[in-house]
Coordinates of C-alpha atoms in Angstrom, one line a residue:
X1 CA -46.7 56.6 -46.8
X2 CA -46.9 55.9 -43.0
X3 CA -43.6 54.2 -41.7
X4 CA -44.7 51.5 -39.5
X5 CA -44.0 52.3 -35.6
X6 CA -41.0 51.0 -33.9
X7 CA -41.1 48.2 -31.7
X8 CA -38.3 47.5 -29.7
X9 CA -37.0 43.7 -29.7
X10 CA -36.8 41.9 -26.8
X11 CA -33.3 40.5 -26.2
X12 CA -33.0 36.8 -25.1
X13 CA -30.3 35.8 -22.9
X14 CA -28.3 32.7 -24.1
X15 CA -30.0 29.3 -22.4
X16 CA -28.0 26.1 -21.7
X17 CA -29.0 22.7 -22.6
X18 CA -29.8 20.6 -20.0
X19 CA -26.8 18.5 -21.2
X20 CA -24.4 21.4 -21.0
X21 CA -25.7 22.6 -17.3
X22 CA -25.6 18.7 -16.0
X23 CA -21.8 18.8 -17.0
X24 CA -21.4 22.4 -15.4
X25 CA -23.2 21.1 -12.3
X26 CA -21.0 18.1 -12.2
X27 CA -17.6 20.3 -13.0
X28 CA -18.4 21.8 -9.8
X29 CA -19.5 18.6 -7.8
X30 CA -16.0 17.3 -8.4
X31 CA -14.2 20.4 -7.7
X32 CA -16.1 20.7 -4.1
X33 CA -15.6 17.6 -3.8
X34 CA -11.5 18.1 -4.6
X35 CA -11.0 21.2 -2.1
X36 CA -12.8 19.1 0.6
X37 CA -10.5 16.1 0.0
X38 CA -7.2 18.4 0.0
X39 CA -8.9 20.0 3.1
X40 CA -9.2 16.2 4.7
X41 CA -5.8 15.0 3.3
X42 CA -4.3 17.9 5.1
X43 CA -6.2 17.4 8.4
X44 CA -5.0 14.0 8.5
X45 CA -1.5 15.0 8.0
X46 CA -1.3 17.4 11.0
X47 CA -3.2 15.2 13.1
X48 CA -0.4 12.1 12.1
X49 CA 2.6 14.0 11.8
X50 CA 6.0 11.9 10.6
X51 CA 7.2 9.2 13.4
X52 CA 10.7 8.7 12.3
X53 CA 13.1 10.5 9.9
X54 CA 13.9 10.9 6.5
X55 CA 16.8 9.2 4.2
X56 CA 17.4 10.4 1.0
X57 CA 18.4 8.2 -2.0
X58 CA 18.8 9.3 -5.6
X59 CA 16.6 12.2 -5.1
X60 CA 13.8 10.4 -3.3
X61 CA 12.9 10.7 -0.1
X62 CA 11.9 8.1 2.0
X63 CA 10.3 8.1 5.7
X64 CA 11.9 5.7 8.0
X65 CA 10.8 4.8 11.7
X66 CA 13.8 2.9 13.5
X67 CA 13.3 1.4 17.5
X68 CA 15.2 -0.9 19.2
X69 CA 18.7 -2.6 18.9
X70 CA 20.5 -5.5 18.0
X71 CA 20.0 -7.8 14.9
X72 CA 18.5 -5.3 12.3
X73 CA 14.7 -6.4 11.2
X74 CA 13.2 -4.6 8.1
X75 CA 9.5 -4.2 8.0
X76 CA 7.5 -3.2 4.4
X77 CA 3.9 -2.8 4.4
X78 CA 1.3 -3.9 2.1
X79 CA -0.4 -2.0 -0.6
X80 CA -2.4 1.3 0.6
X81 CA -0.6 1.3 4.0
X82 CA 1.7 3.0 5.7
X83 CA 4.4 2.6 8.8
X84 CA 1.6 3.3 11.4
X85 CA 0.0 0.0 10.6
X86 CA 2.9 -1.5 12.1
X87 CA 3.0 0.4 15.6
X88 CA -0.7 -0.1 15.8
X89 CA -0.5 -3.9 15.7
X90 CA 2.1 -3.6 18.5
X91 CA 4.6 -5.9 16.3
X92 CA 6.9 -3.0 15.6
X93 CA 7.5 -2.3 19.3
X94 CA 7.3 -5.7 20.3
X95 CA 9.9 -6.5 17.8
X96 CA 12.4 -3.8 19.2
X97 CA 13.1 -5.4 22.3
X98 CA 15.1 -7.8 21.1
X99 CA 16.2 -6.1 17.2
X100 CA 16.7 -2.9 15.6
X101 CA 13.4 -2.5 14.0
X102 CA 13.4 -0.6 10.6
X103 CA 10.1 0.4 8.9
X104 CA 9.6 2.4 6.2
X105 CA 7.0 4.2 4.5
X106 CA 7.2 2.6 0.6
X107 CA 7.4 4.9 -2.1
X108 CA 3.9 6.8 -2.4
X109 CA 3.0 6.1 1.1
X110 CA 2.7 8.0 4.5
X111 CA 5.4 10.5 4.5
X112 CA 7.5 8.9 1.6
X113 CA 8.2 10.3 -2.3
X114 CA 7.0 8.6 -5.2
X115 CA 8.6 10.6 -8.3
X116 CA 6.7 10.3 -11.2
X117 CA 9.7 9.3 -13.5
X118 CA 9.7 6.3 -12.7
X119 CA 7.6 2.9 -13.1
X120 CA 7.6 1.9 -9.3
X121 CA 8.0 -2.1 -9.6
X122 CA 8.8 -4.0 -6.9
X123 CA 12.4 -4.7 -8.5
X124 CA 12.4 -0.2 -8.7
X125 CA 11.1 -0.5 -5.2
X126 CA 13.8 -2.7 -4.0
X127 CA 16.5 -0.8 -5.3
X128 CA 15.7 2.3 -3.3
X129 CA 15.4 0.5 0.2
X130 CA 18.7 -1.1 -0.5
X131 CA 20.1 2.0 -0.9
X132 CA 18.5 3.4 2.5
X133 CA 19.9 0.3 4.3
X134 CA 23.5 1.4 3.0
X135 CA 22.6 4.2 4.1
X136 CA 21.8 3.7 7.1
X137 CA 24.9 1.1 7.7
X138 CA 22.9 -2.0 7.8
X139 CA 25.2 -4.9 6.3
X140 CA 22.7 -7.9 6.8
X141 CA 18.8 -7.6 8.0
X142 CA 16.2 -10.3 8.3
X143 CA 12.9 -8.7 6.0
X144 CA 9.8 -9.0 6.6
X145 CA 7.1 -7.9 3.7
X146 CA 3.6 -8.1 4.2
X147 CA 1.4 -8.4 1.2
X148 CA 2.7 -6.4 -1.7
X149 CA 5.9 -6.1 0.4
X150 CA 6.4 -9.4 0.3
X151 CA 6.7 -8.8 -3.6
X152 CA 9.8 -5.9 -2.4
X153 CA 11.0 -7.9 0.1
X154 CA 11.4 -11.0 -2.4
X155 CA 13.4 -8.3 -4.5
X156 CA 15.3 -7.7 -2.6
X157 CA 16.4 -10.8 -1.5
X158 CA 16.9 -11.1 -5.1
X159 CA 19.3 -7.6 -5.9
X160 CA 21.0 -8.0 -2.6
X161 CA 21.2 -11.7 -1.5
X162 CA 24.1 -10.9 0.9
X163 CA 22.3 -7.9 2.8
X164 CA 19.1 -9.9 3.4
X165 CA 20.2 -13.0 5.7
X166 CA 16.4 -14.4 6.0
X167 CA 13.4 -13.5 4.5
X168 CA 9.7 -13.4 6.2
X169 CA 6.8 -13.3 3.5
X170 CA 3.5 -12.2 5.1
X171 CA -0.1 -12.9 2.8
X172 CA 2.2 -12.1 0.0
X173 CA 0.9 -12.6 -4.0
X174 CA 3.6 -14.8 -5.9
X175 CA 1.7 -16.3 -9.0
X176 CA -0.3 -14.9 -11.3
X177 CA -4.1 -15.3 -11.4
X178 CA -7.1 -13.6 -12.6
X179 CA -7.9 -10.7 -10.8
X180 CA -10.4 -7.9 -11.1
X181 CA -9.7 -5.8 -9.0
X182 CA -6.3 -5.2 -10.6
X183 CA -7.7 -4.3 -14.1
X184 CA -10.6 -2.2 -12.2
X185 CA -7.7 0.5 -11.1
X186 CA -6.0 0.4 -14.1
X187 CA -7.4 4.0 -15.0
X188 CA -6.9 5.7 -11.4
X189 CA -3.2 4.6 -12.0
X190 CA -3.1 6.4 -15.5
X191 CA -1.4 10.0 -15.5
X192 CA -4.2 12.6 -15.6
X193 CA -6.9 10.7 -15.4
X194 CA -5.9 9.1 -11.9
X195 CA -5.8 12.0 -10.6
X196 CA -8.8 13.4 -11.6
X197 CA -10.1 10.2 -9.8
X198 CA -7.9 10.6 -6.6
X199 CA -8.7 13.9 -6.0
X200 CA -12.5 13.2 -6.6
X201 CA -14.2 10.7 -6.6
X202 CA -12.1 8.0 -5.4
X203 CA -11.5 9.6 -1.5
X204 CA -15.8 9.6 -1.1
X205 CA -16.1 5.7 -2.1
X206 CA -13.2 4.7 -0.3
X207 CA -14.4 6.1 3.2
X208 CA -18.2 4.6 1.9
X209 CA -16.6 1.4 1.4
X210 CA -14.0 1.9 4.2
X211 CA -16.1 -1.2 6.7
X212 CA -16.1 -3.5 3.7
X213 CA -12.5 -3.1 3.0
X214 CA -11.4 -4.0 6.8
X215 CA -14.0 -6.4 6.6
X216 CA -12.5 -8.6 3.5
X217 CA -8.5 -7.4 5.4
X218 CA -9.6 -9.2 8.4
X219 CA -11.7 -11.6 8.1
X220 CA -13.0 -14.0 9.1
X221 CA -11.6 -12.2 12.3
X222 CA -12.9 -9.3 13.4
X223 CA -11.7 -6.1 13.5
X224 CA -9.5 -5.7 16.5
X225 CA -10.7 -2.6 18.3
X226 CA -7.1 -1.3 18.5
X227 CA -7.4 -1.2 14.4
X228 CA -10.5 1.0 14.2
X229 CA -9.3 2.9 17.5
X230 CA -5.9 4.2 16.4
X231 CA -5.2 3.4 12.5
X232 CA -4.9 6.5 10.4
X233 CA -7.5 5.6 8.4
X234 CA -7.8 9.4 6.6
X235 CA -4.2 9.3 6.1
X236 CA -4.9 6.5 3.4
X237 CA -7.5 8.3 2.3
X238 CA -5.8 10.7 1.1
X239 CA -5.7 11.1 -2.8
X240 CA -1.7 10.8 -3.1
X241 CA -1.8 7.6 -1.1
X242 CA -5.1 6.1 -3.3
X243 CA -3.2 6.9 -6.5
X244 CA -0.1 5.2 -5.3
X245 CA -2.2 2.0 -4.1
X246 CA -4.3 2.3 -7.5
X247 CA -0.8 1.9 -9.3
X248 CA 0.2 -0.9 -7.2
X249 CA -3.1 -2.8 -8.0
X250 CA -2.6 -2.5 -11.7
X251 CA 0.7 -4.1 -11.2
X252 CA 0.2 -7.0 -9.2
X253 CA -0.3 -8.9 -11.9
X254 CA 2.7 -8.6 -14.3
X255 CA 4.9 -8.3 -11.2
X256 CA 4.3 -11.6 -10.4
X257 CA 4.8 -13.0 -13.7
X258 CA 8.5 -10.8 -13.5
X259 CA 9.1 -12.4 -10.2
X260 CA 7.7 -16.2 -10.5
X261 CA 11.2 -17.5 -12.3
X262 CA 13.5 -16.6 -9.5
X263 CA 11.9 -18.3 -7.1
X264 CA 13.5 -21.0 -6.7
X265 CA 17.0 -19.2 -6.7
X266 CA 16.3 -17.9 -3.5
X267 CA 18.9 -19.5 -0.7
X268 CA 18.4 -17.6 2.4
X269 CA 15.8 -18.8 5.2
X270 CA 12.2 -18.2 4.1
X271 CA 9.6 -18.2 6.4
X272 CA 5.7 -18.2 4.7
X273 CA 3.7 -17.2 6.6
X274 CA -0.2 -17.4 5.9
X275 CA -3.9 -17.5 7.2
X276 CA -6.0 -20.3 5.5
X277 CA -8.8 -18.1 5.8
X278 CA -7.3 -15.4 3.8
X279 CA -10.7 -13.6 1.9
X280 CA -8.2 -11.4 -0.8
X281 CA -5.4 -14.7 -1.8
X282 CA -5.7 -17.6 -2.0
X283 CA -3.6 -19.5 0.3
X284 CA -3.5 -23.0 -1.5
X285 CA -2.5 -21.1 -4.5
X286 CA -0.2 -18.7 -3.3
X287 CA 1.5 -19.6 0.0
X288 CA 1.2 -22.9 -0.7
X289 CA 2.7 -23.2 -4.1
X290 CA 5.2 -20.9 -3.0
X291 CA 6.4 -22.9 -0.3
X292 CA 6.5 -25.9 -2.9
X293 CA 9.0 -23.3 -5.2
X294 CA 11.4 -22.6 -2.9
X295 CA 13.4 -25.4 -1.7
X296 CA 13.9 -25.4 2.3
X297 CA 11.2 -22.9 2.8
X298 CA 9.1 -22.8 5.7
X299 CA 5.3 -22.5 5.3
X300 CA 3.5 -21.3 8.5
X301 CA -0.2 -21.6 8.2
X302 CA -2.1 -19.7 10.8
X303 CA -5.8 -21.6 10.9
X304 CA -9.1 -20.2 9.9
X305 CA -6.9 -16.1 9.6
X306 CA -7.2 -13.7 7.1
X307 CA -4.9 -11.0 5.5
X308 CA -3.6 -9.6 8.5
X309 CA -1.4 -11.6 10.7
X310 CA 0.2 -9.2 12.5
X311 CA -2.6 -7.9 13.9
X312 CA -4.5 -11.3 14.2
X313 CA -2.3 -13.6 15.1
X314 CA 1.4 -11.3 16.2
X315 CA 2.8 -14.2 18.0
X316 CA 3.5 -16.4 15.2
X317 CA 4.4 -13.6 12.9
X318 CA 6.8 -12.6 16.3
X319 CA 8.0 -16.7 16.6
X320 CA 8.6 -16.2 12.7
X321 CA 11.1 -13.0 13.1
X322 CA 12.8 -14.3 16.7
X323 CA 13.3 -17.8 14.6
X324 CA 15.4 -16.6 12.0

């Protein structure tokens, strides 16, 4: 018999599926993508170093920015935000001639802690900035909150009725109402999965959707020039500072509905202040109704403005806090 002659085999290396090698491509699309937003975030952070100082307060740490002297005013800035929006509108400084200005960086923004532990409500929020103002020795201060500070500021008002002598709500949300937006971050506020998005994805579509944003803030004013000149803009794009104002979103809603039966139990001067032009609330059904809530209030309705008052419209927001 004649064996039959050996014929080597060729050996195959293994092939992906296209399925498999579009999810190894992607894997690594999203972690360029998250070393070049860590590489931007710190960028932005050396080229905005801290203004003010830091106060601790049950283990968080919160950035604080103090000018001036005399009656103490306490600023708290909207959702996605930060101290430097403040100095940029020029109210902050403008402010300190005649009060001892204090702004801080909420919880999750600029320079300030946001602990995981904890569910960071506006009541949570309130609790901490009390504790700074003890801190810091201020007895009584006149607070101004813009947007979702308005939310702290009311909770303030709320926990420590005696420390806040008036309160200044800015394009603040105070009733409930439908809103997409909120349910649209509820996963980039989820543990995990938020940050997967914050580190990721979400940085890129913010700065593509950066013009729109300012757009709906201001209008239907333009964009002052000192806004696009000197605001930080990276340093809120940063994928801390998205996941923080992702979180906020989703909670918008049931904050209101926690806040909206206290209302009315608020006895210190309120000033409202809103633009009837106002492209993210509704001012009939916010500023409004709120003013209709709170007996004695003052509504101040700045014509044909949008969300940001302080930088359209400084005087009246300035009239509001010299007022009080």
């Amino acid at each position: 018999m004649h064996s039959q002659p050996y014929v080597p085999t060729r050996s195959h290396s293994p092939t992906l599926s296209p399925v498999a090698g579009l999810a190894l491509a992607g894997a690594a699309l999203l972690g360029a993508g998250a070393v070049e937003n860590g590489r931007r975030a710190r960028a932005a952070e050396r080229a905005t170093p801290p203004v003010g100082r830091f106060v601790e307060v049950g283990g968080t740490r919160l950035h604080v920015l103090e000018r001036g002297s005399g009656p103490a005013l306490v600023l708290l800035h909207g959702n996605g935000s930060l101290i430097q929006d403040w100095l940029v509108s020029g109210l902050l400084d403008r402010a300190a001639r005649t009060h001892r200005v204090i702004a801080f960086d909420r919880p999750g923004f600029g320079y300030s802690d946001r602990p995981r532990s904890r569910i960071w409500t506006p009541a949570m929020q309130a609790g901490l900035i009390r504790g700074a103002l003890h801190s810091l020795g201020v007895e009584e201060a006149v607070v101004l909150g813009h947007s979702w500070g308005a939310q702290v500021a009311i909770a303030l008002a709320l926990q420590d009725p005696a420390r806040v002598r008036a309160l200044i709500l800015e394009s603040g949300y105070y009733f409930p109402s439908p809103r997409i937006d909120s349910l649209l971050f509820v996963p980039q506020g989820l543990p995990g999965l938020g940050d997967l998005i914050s580190h990721t994805v979400a940085p890129v579509a913010s700065r593509l959707l950066w013009p729109r944003i300012l757009a709906r803030l201001f209008g239907p004013s333009p964009v002052p020039g000192r806004f696009t000149r000197d605001f930080p803009a990276e340093m809120v794009l940063r994928p801390s500072q998205l996941r923080s104002a992702a979180a906020e979103s989703a909670l918008m809603v049931p904050d209101a509905f926690a806040l909206r039966p206290h209302y009315a139990s608020l006895r210190m001067p309120v000033t409202i202040l809103s633009g009837t032009g106002d492209r993210l609330l509704s001012h009939a059904d916010q500023a409004v109704a709120l003013h209709r809530e709170i007996p004695g209030s003052r509504l101040v309705a700045v014509e044909d403005a949008g969300h940001m008052l302080h930088h359209i419209a400084p005087d009246r927001v300035l009239d509001a806090v010299t007022g009080t």
